[in-house]
Amino acid sequence: MVAKRLIVASHGEAATFAASVGVSAAEGDIPGDATTSATISVGQTVVGELEVIGDSDWFRIDLTAGQTVSISLSGSGAGPVEDTYLRVRDGAGRLIAENDDGGTDLNSLMRLTADRTGTYYIEANSWNGQSIGEYTLSVSEAQPLELYSLDQIANQLTSGYWGGNERAFTQPIFYEFVGLSQGEERLALEAMQYWATVADIDFSPASSGSSPANLIFQNSEEGAFAQSSVQFGNGGIVSSTVNVSAAWYAQYGSTLGSYTFQTYLHEIGHALGLGHAGNYNGAASYANDATYLNDSWATTVMSYFDQSENTYFSQQGFNSVYVGTPMLADIVAIQNLYGAPSTRTGDDIYGFNSVGIDAVFNATLYPDIAYTIYDSGGHDTLDYSGFAADQVIDLRPEMYSSVGGNIGNVAIARGVILEDAIGGSGADQLIGNDVTNVLWGNGGDDVIDGGILADILWGGDGNDTLVGSAGNDTLRGEAGNDTIDGGASWDYLFGGPGNDTLTGGNGNDGLFGDAGDDTLDGGAGADLLRGGGGEDYLDAGAGNDVIKGEWASDTLLGGDGDDIILAGDGLDTVIAGSGNDLVYGEAGRDTIYGADGDDRLYGASEDDLLVGGDGDDELFGGAGDDRIAGRAGNDLLTGGAGNDLFVFGDYGAGNVDTITDFQEGDKIGLDRSLLFGTIDKLGSLDLGAFRYGTQALDADDRILYQSSTGKLFYDADGNGALAPVLFAQITPGTALSAQSFEAFGNAAPPPFASGAEPLSGADPLFA
C-alpha cells in the first residue's frame, strides 16, 4: 500500500491532502477494478493521473435510488489526457453507462440516474486506453435539462459539436458511388434529394476531369459513418466520405421508410457539415448523454435518440418511428449554412391523393414514417383522409401532428404555410394557422379550430366541435350533433342534420340550425338566426338581430337590441327582450312576450298569446281567438279577426292601453286580485260592477265606461271617494255590458274559445 497524492475540491474550495488508496506498490496506481478504495462523493472534484497506456482508475461512489448526478472527466494540467473516456459500473463491476466526448472537445460528460441505492464505480480512462496524462473527475447533482429552441439545437449541429467552428462546402458538390448496389445508390440519391429540397444545395454526379468527386459514397467498411476533410481557418469542406456498409443495408432495410434510409440522411448531414445533436459519438443513451430535453429524432435526424427513448416526447405519447426527411432543427441548421431553396411552389397535397411530390410524403406508400414538410408556395393541403385512427392535424409551423396511428410524426418547417387539411374517419383534431384555411373533419367526432383569419370548417359525419376563433369564418357541422362556435368577427354557422349547438360570439354572425333540435346563441353583434327544422332554441343575445324559428315549435329570445323576430311554423314561444322589437308569430299558436322596449307584436292566423311588457307597445292578434295583454306602458291593442281577449293586469296613471277594434265576441279580461268581491264563481263580471259614466254611485260600481269618449275607468272603492283610474281606451260609442268582461284570479276561468287553454291565476300574464 502506498500513499497517492490526490487533489479534491468540494463545493468550489480546493484542498490538498494525502489519501490512502488501495493500489499495489509495484503499480503505484489506483486499481482499475472493484478492489479500489479510492472514493468520490457528490459535490467533489478529484485530480488524478493515467500513468501508462491502458491505465484506468476506479472510484467508488454511493448513490441513492432515483438520484441523478452529472459526471465529467476532462484532461487537465501540463500533461493532460488527450481523449478521455468515462464509464460507470454497478456494485458488481458490470458496465451500465459510458461516454466518450459528451463534454467540450474530446472530454467526457454524462448524467446518471441511480436505479438502486448502493455502491457504484466510476472509471476514469482514455479512448481505447491509448492516452496518458492528468485528468480531473467531478461529480455534482444534475440540474434539470433545459428545453432547447430550434435555434439552440441548430447551433449545436452547426458549431457546438465541432467545438464552436462551422464547416460547410464552399464549392459545388459532385458525388460518386464506389461499389454500391443499385438499391444502395437509390437510397443515397433520395437522401441527397431531400437535403436539396430544404437547403440551397445542388448535388451533381462527378465526372473525370472537369468535375472530380468531392462526396464519395462507399459500403466497404463496417458500420455507418461520415468523415470530412476541412480547410483549416475557414471551415470549408474539401471533401466528404459517407460509408454505409452492405451489411447495414441488408440488416436495416432497403426502402425510404427504413432505418437504412434514415442512416443515409444522418450521414449526409455529417458530410454537409452537421454534427450530432449532442456531444456523443458511436454510442449514447438519452438518460446519460442528453444535455437538453428535446434531443430526439422528433427534432433532428442527427440525434441518437428515437421518440420513445426521449422521455420528454414519450411522456407526450410520441412513439418510435423512422425519420424520412431532415427534421425541424435540421432545416434551420442546414439553411444557416447554405441558405433556403425554392421548393414545391405549386398546389401540393401531402398524405393521400398526393401527385408529383417526393414519395416519402405519400401516405399510401409510407403510412408509418416521420417527416417535416418544407414548401415554398402554392395552395397546399394535408390530406390524411385514408386513416381510421384518431389524429391531430396541425397546420401551424413548428408544431407536431399525429397521423396514421402515430404520435408526433409530422411537422411543418419554420415559415412554411400550408392552407388546408383533411381528416380521416376517426375522432380528429384539426388546427388552423395564421392564414385562411379550409379544414375538413370527415368521419368521427372531430374538434376543428380555424385559428385567425377567415376559415372554412367542415365537420362531416360525427358529433363535431368547430371553433372559428378570430376571422370571418364559415363553419358547417354537417351530420351529427355538433357544437359550433364562431368566435370573434363575422361568422356563418350551419348546423346541418342533428341536434346542434351554435354560438356566434362577437361580430355580426349568421346562424343556421338546419334540421334537428338546435340551440342557437347569437352572442354580441347584429346576428341572423334561423332555426330550420326541429324544435329549436334561439337566443339572439346583444345587438340588433334578425331571428326566424322556421319549422316546428321553437323558443326565440331576442335579448338586447332592436330585433326582428319571425317565429315561423309551430307552437312557438317568443321573448323579445330589451329594445324596440318587431315580432311576427306567423303560423301556429304562438306565445309572444315583448318584455322591455316599445315593441310591435303580430300574432298571425292562430289562437295566439301576446304580452307587451314594459314600454309603449303595439300588439296585433291577427286571425284566431287571441289573448292580448299590453301590461306596463300605453299600449295599442288590435285583436283582428276572431273572438279576442284583451287582458288588463296593471292599473295606474301612465298605463292606459287602447283597443282599436273591440267588436262583438271580444272580451276584456280583468285581474281578479284588484276587483275584490265582485266576481261570481265562473269568473265573469257581476252585473252590478259595471256602470256607464265616470262616477261610481255605490260600493258595487268598479268598472266605469264613458261611451262618448270610449274611456274605461277602474274605481277602487266603488263610492267615488277615490278618483277613478283610467286604464283603457276603446272606440267611442262601442256598446259594452258586464258580459263584455271576464275577471281572472285564483280560480281558473272557463276557456274563452273552443280548444284554447284557459287563462288562470297562475298564468304568466299575472306573474
Short mmCIF file of N, CA and C in Angstrom, two decimals, residues 359-471:
data_model
loop_
_atom_site.label_atom_id
_atom_site.label_comp_id
_atom_site.label_asym_id
_atom_site.label_seq_id
_atom_site.Cartn_x
_atom_site.Cartn_y
_atom_site.Cartn_z
N ALA A 359 -41.83 10.83 -52.63
CA ALA A 359 -42.59 9.65 -52.25
C ALA A 359 -42.80 9.52 -50.76
N VAL A 360 -41.87 10.02 -49.95
CA VAL A 360 -42.00 9.85 -48.51
C VAL A 360 -43.25 10.51 -47.97
N PHE A 361 -43.78 11.50 -48.70
CA PHE A 361 -44.99 12.20 -48.26
C PHE A 361 -46.27 11.50 -48.70
N ASN A 362 -46.15 10.40 -49.40
CA ASN A 362 -47.31 9.65 -49.89
C ASN A 362 -47.74 8.67 -48.81
N ALA A 363 -48.90 8.93 -48.19
CA ALA A 363 -49.35 8.11 -47.07
C ALA A 363 -49.76 6.72 -47.50
N THR A 364 -50.10 6.53 -48.76
CA THR A 364 -50.42 5.20 -49.25
C THR A 364 -49.17 4.33 -49.28
N LEU A 365 -48.05 4.91 -49.69
CA LEU A 365 -46.80 4.17 -49.79
C LEU A 365 -46.10 4.04 -48.44
N TYR A 366 -46.12 5.10 -47.65
CA TYR A 366 -45.37 5.12 -46.39
C TYR A 366 -46.26 5.67 -45.27
N PRO A 367 -47.17 4.83 -44.75
CA PRO A 367 -48.09 5.31 -43.72
C PRO A 367 -47.45 5.50 -42.35
N ASP A 368 -46.31 4.83 -42.11
CA ASP A 368 -45.67 4.89 -40.79
C ASP A 368 -44.27 5.44 -40.92
N ILE A 369 -44.17 6.75 -40.92
CA ILE A 369 -42.88 7.41 -41.08
C ILE A 369 -43.00 8.81 -40.50
N ALA A 370 -41.89 9.34 -40.03
CA ALA A 370 -41.86 10.71 -39.52
C ALA A 370 -41.21 11.61 -40.56
N TYR A 371 -41.77 12.81 -40.73
CA TYR A 371 -41.18 13.73 -41.69
C TYR A 371 -41.56 15.16 -41.33
N THR A 372 -40.77 16.08 -41.88
CA THR A 372 -41.05 17.51 -41.77
C THR A 372 -41.25 18.06 -43.17
N ILE A 373 -42.29 18.87 -43.34
CA ILE A 373 -42.65 19.40 -44.65
C ILE A 373 -42.02 20.77 -44.84
N TYR A 374 -41.28 20.91 -45.94
CA TYR A 374 -40.77 22.22 -46.36
C TYR A 374 -41.39 22.52 -47.72
N ASP A 375 -42.08 23.66 -47.83
CA ASP A 375 -42.83 24.02 -49.03
C ASP A 375 -42.73 25.53 -49.21
N SER A 376 -42.43 25.96 -50.44
CA SER A 376 -42.15 27.38 -50.67
C SER A 376 -43.33 28.18 -51.18
N GLY A 377 -44.44 27.55 -51.54
CA GLY A 377 -45.56 28.35 -52.05
C GLY A 377 -46.67 27.49 -52.59
N GLY A 378 -47.68 28.17 -53.18
CA GLY A 378 -48.85 27.48 -53.70
C GLY A 378 -49.93 27.34 -52.65
N HIS A 379 -51.00 26.66 -53.01
CA HIS A 379 -52.11 26.39 -52.09
C HIS A 379 -52.07 24.90 -51.77
N ASP A 380 -51.65 24.58 -50.56
CA ASP A 380 -51.27 23.22 -50.22
C ASP A 380 -52.21 22.59 -49.20
N THR A 381 -52.24 21.26 -49.20
CA THR A 381 -53.19 20.51 -48.38
C THR A 381 -52.51 19.35 -47.69
N LEU A 382 -52.85 19.16 -46.42
CA LEU A 382 -52.54 17.92 -45.71
C LEU A 382 -53.77 17.03 -45.80
N ASP A 383 -53.66 15.90 -46.46
CA ASP A 383 -54.79 15.00 -46.67
C ASP A 383 -54.51 13.67 -45.99
N TYR A 384 -55.13 13.47 -44.84
CA TYR A 384 -54.99 12.20 -44.13
C TYR A 384 -56.34 11.50 -44.03
N SER A 385 -57.11 11.61 -45.13
CA SER A 385 -58.46 11.08 -45.17
C SER A 385 -58.50 9.56 -45.15
N GLY A 386 -57.42 8.91 -45.50
CA GLY A 386 -57.42 7.45 -45.58
C GLY A 386 -57.16 6.75 -44.27
N PHE A 387 -56.90 7.49 -43.19
CA PHE A 387 -56.60 6.87 -41.90
C PHE A 387 -57.85 6.79 -41.03
N ALA A 388 -57.99 5.68 -40.30
CA ALA A 388 -59.13 5.49 -39.40
C ALA A 388 -58.79 5.86 -37.96
N ALA A 389 -57.52 5.95 -37.62
CA ALA A 389 -57.13 6.27 -36.25
C ALA A 389 -57.45 7.73 -35.92
N ASP A 390 -57.58 8.03 -34.63
CA ASP A 390 -57.77 9.41 -34.19
C ASP A 390 -56.48 10.18 -34.46
N GLN A 391 -56.59 11.37 -35.03
CA GLN A 391 -55.42 12.12 -35.46
C GLN A 391 -55.45 13.56 -34.94
N VAL A 392 -54.28 14.16 -34.89
CA VAL A 392 -54.13 15.60 -34.68
C VAL A 392 -53.42 16.14 -35.92
N ILE A 393 -54.09 17.05 -36.62
CA ILE A 393 -53.52 17.64 -37.83
C ILE A 393 -53.39 19.13 -37.58
N ASP A 394 -52.16 19.60 -37.45
CA ASP A 394 -51.87 20.97 -37.03
C ASP A 394 -51.14 21.69 -38.16
N LEU A 395 -51.75 22.74 -38.68
CA LEU A 395 -51.15 23.49 -39.79
C LEU A 395 -50.15 24.54 -39.33
N ARG A 396 -49.97 24.71 -38.05
CA ARG A 396 -49.06 25.74 -37.57
C ARG A 396 -47.61 25.28 -37.74
N PRO A 397 -46.73 26.17 -38.22
CA PRO A 397 -45.32 25.81 -38.34
C PRO A 397 -44.71 25.47 -36.99
N GLU A 398 -43.77 24.51 -37.03
CA GLU A 398 -43.00 24.09 -35.86
C GLU A 398 -43.86 23.36 -34.82
N MET A 399 -45.05 22.93 -35.20
CA MET A 399 -45.89 22.14 -34.31
C MET A 399 -45.97 20.71 -34.87
N TYR A 400 -46.30 19.76 -33.98
CA TYR A 400 -46.34 18.36 -34.38
C TYR A 400 -47.77 17.90 -34.64
N SER A 401 -47.93 17.13 -35.69
CA SER A 401 -49.18 16.43 -35.97
C SER A 401 -49.00 14.95 -35.69
N SER A 402 -50.12 14.29 -35.44
CA SER A 402 -50.11 12.85 -35.15
C SER A 402 -51.05 12.18 -36.13
N VAL A 403 -50.50 11.45 -37.09
CA VAL A 403 -51.33 10.91 -38.17
C VAL A 403 -51.08 9.41 -38.34
N GLY A 404 -52.10 8.73 -38.82
CA GLY A 404 -51.97 7.32 -39.16
C GLY A 404 -51.72 6.41 -37.98
N GLY A 405 -52.18 6.79 -36.79
CA GLY A 405 -51.96 5.98 -35.61
C GLY A 405 -50.65 6.26 -34.90
N ASN A 406 -49.83 7.14 -35.43
CA ASN A 406 -48.59 7.55 -34.79
C ASN A 406 -48.80 8.87 -34.06
N ILE A 407 -47.92 9.16 -33.11
CA ILE A 407 -48.00 10.39 -32.33
C ILE A 407 -46.77 11.23 -32.62
N GLY A 408 -46.99 12.49 -33.07
CA GLY A 408 -45.90 13.42 -33.28
C GLY A 408 -45.02 13.10 -34.46
N ASN A 409 -45.56 12.48 -35.50
CA ASN A 409 -44.72 12.03 -36.61
C ASN A 409 -44.66 12.98 -37.80
N VAL A 410 -45.44 14.07 -37.78
CA VAL A 410 -45.42 15.02 -38.89
C VAL A 410 -45.25 16.43 -38.34
N ALA A 411 -44.39 17.21 -38.96
CA ALA A 411 -44.18 18.60 -38.57
C ALA A 411 -44.08 19.47 -39.82
N ILE A 412 -44.32 20.75 -39.62
CA ILE A 412 -44.20 21.73 -40.70
C ILE A 412 -43.06 22.67 -40.35
N ALA A 413 -42.16 22.89 -41.28
CA ALA A 413 -40.95 23.66 -41.01
C ALA A 413 -41.26 25.12 -40.73
N ARG A 414 -40.31 25.76 -40.12
CA ARG A 414 -40.42 27.19 -39.79
C ARG A 414 -40.70 28.01 -41.05
N GLY A 415 -41.70 28.90 -40.95
CA GLY A 415 -42.01 29.80 -42.04
C GLY A 415 -42.83 29.20 -43.17
N VAL A 416 -43.17 27.92 -43.09
CA VAL A 416 -43.91 27.26 -44.17
C VAL A 416 -45.41 27.40 -43.92
N ILE A 417 -46.14 27.76 -44.95
CA ILE A 417 -47.59 27.95 -44.87
C ILE A 417 -48.28 26.89 -45.71
N LEU A 418 -49.06 26.06 -45.06
CA LEU A 418 -49.96 25.13 -45.73
C LEU A 418 -51.39 25.56 -45.42
N GLU A 419 -52.25 25.51 -46.42
CA GLU A 419 -53.55 26.16 -46.27
C GLU A 419 -54.66 25.25 -45.76
N ASP A 420 -54.73 24.01 -46.21
CA ASP A 420 -55.91 23.18 -45.95
C ASP A 420 -55.52 21.86 -45.30
N ALA A 421 -56.51 21.24 -44.65
CA ALA A 421 -56.28 19.94 -44.02
C ALA A 421 -57.55 19.11 -44.09
N ILE A 422 -57.36 17.80 -44.26
CA ILE A 422 -58.48 16.86 -44.36
C ILE A 422 -58.24 15.73 -43.38
N GLY A 423 -59.20 15.50 -42.49
CA GLY A 423 -59.09 14.43 -41.52
C GLY A 423 -59.59 13.11 -42.08
N GLY A 424 -59.47 12.07 -41.26
CA GLY A 424 -59.91 10.74 -41.66
C GLY A 424 -61.23 10.37 -41.02
N SER A 425 -61.43 9.07 -40.78
CA SER A 425 -62.69 8.60 -40.24
C SER A 425 -62.68 8.50 -38.73
N GLY A 426 -61.58 8.82 -38.08
CA GLY A 426 -61.51 8.80 -36.63
C GLY A 426 -61.91 10.13 -36.02
N ALA A 427 -61.76 10.21 -34.71
CA ALA A 427 -62.05 11.46 -33.99
C ALA A 427 -60.81 12.34 -34.06
N ASP A 428 -60.77 13.21 -35.05
CA ASP A 428 -59.57 14.00 -35.34
C ASP A 428 -59.65 15.39 -34.72
N GLN A 429 -58.47 15.96 -34.48
CA GLN A 429 -58.36 17.36 -34.09
C GLN A 429 -57.61 18.09 -35.19
N LEU A 430 -58.25 19.11 -35.77
CA LEU A 430 -57.64 19.90 -36.84
C LEU A 430 -57.44 21.32 -36.34
N ILE A 431 -56.23 21.86 -36.54
CA ILE A 431 -55.89 23.18 -36.04
C ILE A 431 -55.36 24.02 -37.20
N GLY A 432 -55.97 25.17 -37.40
CA GLY A 432 -55.54 26.05 -38.48
C GLY A 432 -54.37 26.93 -38.07
N ASN A 433 -53.86 27.68 -39.04
CA ASN A 433 -52.73 28.57 -38.79
C ASN A 433 -53.15 30.02 -38.98
N ASP A 434 -52.22 30.87 -39.36
CA ASP A 434 -52.48 32.31 -39.42
C ASP A 434 -52.90 32.79 -40.80
N VAL A 435 -53.28 31.88 -41.70
CA VAL A 435 -53.83 32.28 -42.99
C VAL A 435 -55.21 31.65 -43.13
N THR A 436 -55.87 31.92 -44.23
CA THR A 436 -57.20 31.35 -44.47
C THR A 436 -57.09 29.86 -44.73
N ASN A 437 -57.80 29.07 -43.94
CA ASN A 437 -57.74 27.61 -44.04
C ASN A 437 -59.10 27.03 -44.40
N VAL A 438 -59.06 25.89 -45.07
CA VAL A 438 -60.24 25.04 -45.24
C VAL A 438 -59.92 23.73 -44.53
N LEU A 439 -60.70 23.41 -43.50
CA LEU A 439 -60.45 22.24 -42.67
C LEU A 439 -61.65 21.30 -42.74
N TRP A 440 -61.40 20.05 -43.15
CA TRP A 440 -62.45 19.03 -43.29
C TRP A 440 -62.23 17.96 -42.23
N GLY A 441 -63.23 17.77 -41.38
CA GLY A 441 -63.09 16.74 -40.36
C GLY A 441 -63.34 15.35 -40.88
N ASN A 442 -64.24 15.21 -41.85
CA ASN A 442 -64.67 13.91 -42.36
C ASN A 442 -65.38 13.12 -41.26
N GLY A 443 -65.24 11.80 -41.23
CA GLY A 443 -65.94 10.98 -40.25
C GLY A 443 -65.38 11.13 -38.85
N GLY A 444 -66.16 10.65 -37.86
CA GLY A 444 -65.70 10.69 -36.48
C GLY A 444 -66.10 11.97 -35.78
N ASP A 445 -65.92 11.96 -34.45
CA ASP A 445 -66.25 13.12 -33.62
C ASP A 445 -65.03 14.03 -33.58
N ASP A 446 -65.00 15.01 -34.46
CA ASP A 446 -63.81 15.84 -34.66
C ASP A 446 -63.88 17.14 -33.88
N VAL A 447 -62.70 17.68 -33.58
CA VAL A 447 -62.56 19.01 -32.99
C VAL A 447 -61.74 19.83 -33.97
N ILE A 448 -62.32 20.93 -34.47
CA ILE A 448 -61.69 21.72 -35.52
C ILE A 448 -61.60 23.17 -35.08
N ASP A 449 -60.40 23.73 -35.10
CA ASP A 449 -60.16 25.12 -34.70
C ASP A 449 -59.49 25.84 -35.86
N GLY A 450 -60.18 26.86 -36.38
CA GLY A 450 -59.67 27.53 -37.57
C GLY A 450 -58.53 28.49 -37.32
N GLY A 451 -58.36 28.98 -36.09
CA GLY A 451 -57.33 29.98 -35.85
C GLY A 451 -57.75 31.34 -36.36
N ILE A 452 -56.80 32.21 -36.63
CA ILE A 452 -57.13 33.56 -37.07
C ILE A 452 -57.41 33.57 -38.57
N LEU A 453 -57.93 34.67 -39.04
CA LEU A 453 -58.33 34.92 -40.43
C LEU A 453 -59.59 34.13 -40.78
N ALA A 454 -60.04 34.28 -42.03
CA ALA A 454 -61.34 33.76 -42.46
C ALA A 454 -61.18 32.31 -42.90
N ASP A 455 -61.71 31.40 -42.13
CA ASP A 455 -61.56 29.98 -42.39
C ASP A 455 -62.90 29.34 -42.76
N ILE A 456 -62.81 28.19 -43.43
CA ILE A 456 -63.98 27.37 -43.74
C ILE A 456 -63.77 26.02 -43.06
N LEU A 457 -64.69 25.66 -42.18
CA LEU A 457 -64.58 24.43 -41.40
C LEU A 457 -65.76 23.52 -41.73
N TRP A 458 -65.45 22.26 -42.04
CA TRP A 458 -66.47 21.25 -42.35
C TRP A 458 -66.32 20.12 -41.34
N GLY A 459 -67.39 19.88 -40.58
CA GLY A 459 -67.30 18.81 -39.59
C GLY A 459 -67.41 17.43 -40.18
N GLY A 460 -68.26 17.26 -41.20
CA GLY A 460 -68.51 15.93 -41.74
C GLY A 460 -69.39 15.12 -40.82
N ASP A 461 -69.33 13.79 -40.95
CA ASP A 461 -70.11 12.92 -40.08
C ASP A 461 -69.55 12.95 -38.66
N GLY A 462 -70.41 12.58 -37.70
CA GLY A 462 -69.98 12.54 -36.31
C GLY A 462 -70.40 13.77 -35.55
N ASN A 463 -70.24 13.69 -34.23
CA ASN A 463 -70.58 14.79 -33.34
C ASN A 463 -69.35 15.68 -33.19
N ASP A 464 -69.29 16.72 -33.99
CA ASP A 464 -68.07 17.52 -34.11
C ASP A 464 -68.14 18.80 -33.28
N THR A 465 -66.96 19.31 -32.96
CA THR A 465 -66.81 20.62 -32.32
C THR A 465 -66.01 21.51 -33.25
N LEU A 466 -66.61 22.61 -33.68
CA LEU A 466 -65.97 23.54 -34.61
C LEU A 466 -65.81 24.89 -33.93
N VAL A 467 -64.61 25.44 -33.99
CA VAL A 467 -64.31 26.73 -33.37
C VAL A 467 -63.67 27.62 -34.42
N GLY A 468 -64.34 28.73 -34.71
CA GLY A 468 -63.80 29.64 -35.72
C GLY A 468 -62.65 30.49 -35.23
N SER A 469 -62.64 30.79 -33.91
CA SER A 469 -61.65 31.71 -33.33
C SER A 469 -61.73 33.06 -34.04
N ALA A 470 -60.60 33.70 -34.29
CA ALA A 470 -60.62 35.00 -34.95
C ALA A 470 -60.87 34.83 -36.45
N GLY A 471 -61.31 35.92 -37.10
CA GLY A 471 -61.54 35.89 -38.53
C GLY A 471 -62.99 35.65 -38.88
#
